[in-house]
């Protein structure tokens, strides 16, 4: 559960001029237009990515330009009870407490929280696929310095994350797909 600091803001990524989920608005077309345009583009890209993944046996589009790693998560739909496979960008996470992949619920900068976030909050067991290897995992939502570090690394691997953070008012939830056999403190 998130807690607010004295200003009422979520402290997840505070401490810099911009924080994930901040309210600074820089796009001139407005949130609704942005969501409509970018959401349509995102859905078309995701459909294309799924098609290319299927016909290539997972050999194509494992990385974005600049080296961003594509990971596929499989989560149990909280409403449908169906397993859902979603492509995301991820960064490796290895600490004393856990090993896995950091992912963000940015939904490409749209105001709407992506469905997979609700799924993993309801049922945190699933899988993550990295370079064709499918691994069981537990999805753990992280906060504070851990979230800040993961989001910064995602931004370094795919600069659009910085735009996403500027374009939305909501908090961007950060998760670690914690690989089997690791624990959190």
Coordinates of C-alpha atoms in Angstrom, one line a residue:
X1 CA 0.0 0.0 0.0
X2 CA 1.3 3.5 -0.9
X3 CA 1.7 6.1 1.8
X4 CA 1.8 9.8 1.2
X5 CA 4.5 12.2 2.6
X6 CA 3.7 15.5 4.4
X7 CA 2.8 17.2 1.1
X8 CA 0.3 14.5 0.2
X9 CA 2.5 13.3 -2.8
X10 CA 3.5 9.7 -3.2
X11 CA 7.2 9.5 -2.1
X12 CA 8.0 6.7 -4.6
X13 CA 10.3 8.8 -6.7
X14 CA 10.7 12.1 -5.0
X15 CA 14.0 13.9 -4.6
X16 CA 14.5 15.2 -8.1
X17 CA 13.0 17.9 -10.2
X18 CA 10.7 15.3 -11.7
X19 CA 9.2 12.3 -10.0
X20 CA 7.4 9.3 -11.4
X21 CA 3.7 10.1 -11.3
X22 CA 4.2 13.9 -10.9
X23 CA 1.8 16.4 -12.3
X24 CA 4.0 18.5 -14.6
X25 CA 2.3 18.6 -18.0
X26 CA 4.5 19.3 -21.0
X27 CA 2.5 17.9 -23.9
X28 CA 0.5 20.5 -25.7
X29 CA -2.2 18.2 -27.0
X30 CA -3.7 17.3 -23.6
X31 CA -4.0 14.0 -21.8
X32 CA -7.1 12.8 -23.6
X33 CA -5.8 13.5 -27.1
X34 CA -2.4 12.0 -26.1
X35 CA -4.0 8.9 -24.7
X36 CA -6.2 8.4 -27.8
X37 CA -3.3 8.9 -30.3
X38 CA -0.6 7.2 -28.3
X39 CA -2.9 4.4 -27.1
X40 CA -3.9 3.5 -30.6
X41 CA -0.2 3.5 -31.7
X42 CA 0.7 1.4 -28.6
X43 CA -2.0 -1.2 -29.3
X44 CA -1.0 -1.5 -32.9
X45 CA 2.7 -1.9 -31.9
X46 CA 1.8 -4.5 -29.3
X47 CA -0.3 -6.5 -31.8
X48 CA 2.6 -6.3 -34.4
X49 CA 5.1 -7.3 -31.7
X50 CA 3.0 -10.3 -30.7
X51 CA 2.6 -11.4 -34.4
X52 CA 6.4 -11.1 -35.0
X53 CA 7.1 -13.0 -31.8
X54 CA 4.8 -15.8 -32.8
X55 CA 6.0 -16.2 -36.4
X56 CA 9.7 -15.9 -35.4
X57 CA 9.5 -18.3 -32.4
X58 CA 10.6 -15.4 -30.2
X59 CA 13.8 -14.7 -32.2
X60 CA 12.8 -11.2 -33.4
X61 CA 12.5 -7.9 -31.4
X62 CA 14.1 -9.1 -28.2
X63 CA 15.7 -5.7 -27.8
X64 CA 14.6 -2.2 -28.7
X65 CA 16.9 0.3 -30.4
X66 CA 19.4 1.4 -27.8
X67 CA 19.5 -2.0 -26.2
X68 CA 16.3 -2.0 -24.1
X69 CA 15.4 -5.6 -23.2
X70 CA 12.0 -6.9 -24.2
X71 CA 10.5 -9.3 -21.6
X72 CA 7.2 -11.1 -21.8
X73 CA 5.2 -11.5 -18.6
X74 CA 2.3 -13.9 -18.2
X75 CA -0.2 -13.0 -15.5
X76 CA -3.5 -14.4 -14.5
X77 CA -6.4 -12.1 -15.4
X78 CA -8.1 -11.0 -12.2
X79 CA -11.5 -10.8 -14.0
X80 CA -11.3 -13.4 -16.7
X81 CA -9.2 -16.1 -15.0
X82 CA -7.3 -16.4 -18.3
X83 CA -3.5 -16.2 -18.6
X84 CA -2.4 -13.0 -20.3
X85 CA 1.0 -12.6 -22.0
X86 CA 2.3 -9.0 -22.2
X87 CA 5.5 -7.6 -23.8
X88 CA 7.3 -5.0 -21.6
X89 CA 10.7 -3.5 -21.3
X90 CA 12.7 -4.7 -18.3
X91 CA 16.0 -4.2 -16.5
X92 CA 17.8 -6.9 -14.5
X93 CA 17.6 -6.4 -10.7
X94 CA 20.0 -8.1 -8.4
X95 CA 20.2 -7.1 -4.7
X96 CA 21.0 -8.9 -1.5
X97 CA 17.3 -9.7 -1.1
X98 CA 16.2 -10.5 -4.6
X99 CA 17.0 -11.4 -8.2
X100 CA 14.7 -10.7 -11.1
X101 CA 13.6 -8.1 -13.6
X102 CA 12.3 -4.6 -13.0
X103 CA 9.3 -3.5 -15.0
X104 CA 7.1 -0.3 -14.9
X105 CA 3.3 0.1 -15.2
X106 CA 3.8 3.2 -17.4
X107 CA 1.3 2.1 -20.1
X108 CA 3.4 4.2 -22.5
X109 CA 2.6 7.4 -20.7
X110 CA -1.2 7.0 -20.7
X111 CA -3.3 8.0 -17.7
X112 CA -4.9 4.6 -17.6
X113 CA -3.1 2.0 -15.5
X114 CA -2.3 -1.1 -17.6
X115 CA -4.4 -4.1 -16.9
X116 CA -1.4 -6.3 -16.0
X117 CA -0.8 -4.2 -12.9
X118 CA -4.2 -5.0 -11.5
X119 CA -3.6 -8.7 -12.4
X120 CA -0.3 -8.9 -10.5
X121 CA -1.7 -7.0 -7.5
X122 CA -4.5 -9.6 -7.3
X123 CA -2.4 -12.7 -8.2
X124 CA 1.3 -12.2 -7.9
X125 CA 2.5 -15.5 -9.4
X126 CA 3.3 -15.7 -13.1
X127 CA 6.1 -16.1 -15.5
X128 CA 8.6 -13.9 -17.2
X129 CA 10.2 -14.7 -20.6
X130 CA 13.7 -13.4 -21.3
X131 CA 15.4 -14.2 -24.6
X132 CA 13.1 -17.2 -25.1
X133 CA 13.6 -18.7 -21.6
X134 CA 10.4 -18.8 -19.5
X135 CA 10.9 -18.5 -15.8
X136 CA 8.4 -18.7 -12.9
X137 CA 8.3 -15.5 -10.8
X138 CA 6.6 -13.6 -8.1
X139 CA 5.6 -10.0 -8.9
X140 CA 6.6 -7.7 -6.1
X141 CA 5.7 -4.0 -6.1
X142 CA 8.6 -1.8 -5.0
X143 CA 8.7 1.7 -3.6
X144 CA 11.2 4.4 -2.6
X145 CA 14.8 4.1 -3.6
X146 CA 14.4 0.7 -5.2
X147 CA 11.6 2.0 -7.5
X148 CA 13.6 5.2 -8.3
X149 CA 16.6 3.1 -9.2
X150 CA 14.7 0.7 -11.5
X151 CA 12.8 3.5 -13.2
X152 CA 16.0 5.5 -13.8
X153 CA 17.6 2.4 -15.4
X154 CA 14.5 1.9 -17.5
X155 CA 14.8 5.5 -18.6
X156 CA 18.5 5.0 -19.5
X157 CA 17.6 2.0 -21.7
X158 CA 14.6 3.6 -23.4
X159 CA 14.4 7.4 -23.2
X160 CA 10.6 7.5 -23.8
X161 CA 10.1 6.6 -20.1
X162 CA 11.1 10.2 -19.3
X163 CA 8.4 11.4 -21.6
X164 CA 5.8 9.0 -20.1
X165 CA 6.6 10.4 -16.6
X166 CA 6.0 13.9 -17.8
X167 CA 2.8 13.2 -19.6
X168 CA 0.8 11.6 -16.7
X169 CA -0.5 12.6 -13.3
X170 CA -0.8 9.2 -11.8
X171 CA 1.9 7.2 -10.0
X172 CA 3.8 4.8 -12.2
X173 CA 3.9 1.5 -10.3
X174 CA 7.2 -0.3 -10.4
X175 CA 7.5 -4.1 -9.9
X176 CA 10.2 -6.7 -9.7
X177 CA 9.4 -10.0 -11.4
X178 CA 11.3 -11.9 -8.7
X179 CA 12.7 -15.1 -9.9
X180 CA 12.0 -18.4 -8.1
X181 CA 14.3 -19.1 -5.1
X182 CA 14.9 -15.5 -4.1
X183 CA 13.3 -13.7 -1.2
X184 CA 12.5 -10.2 0.0
X185 CA 13.2 -8.9 3.4

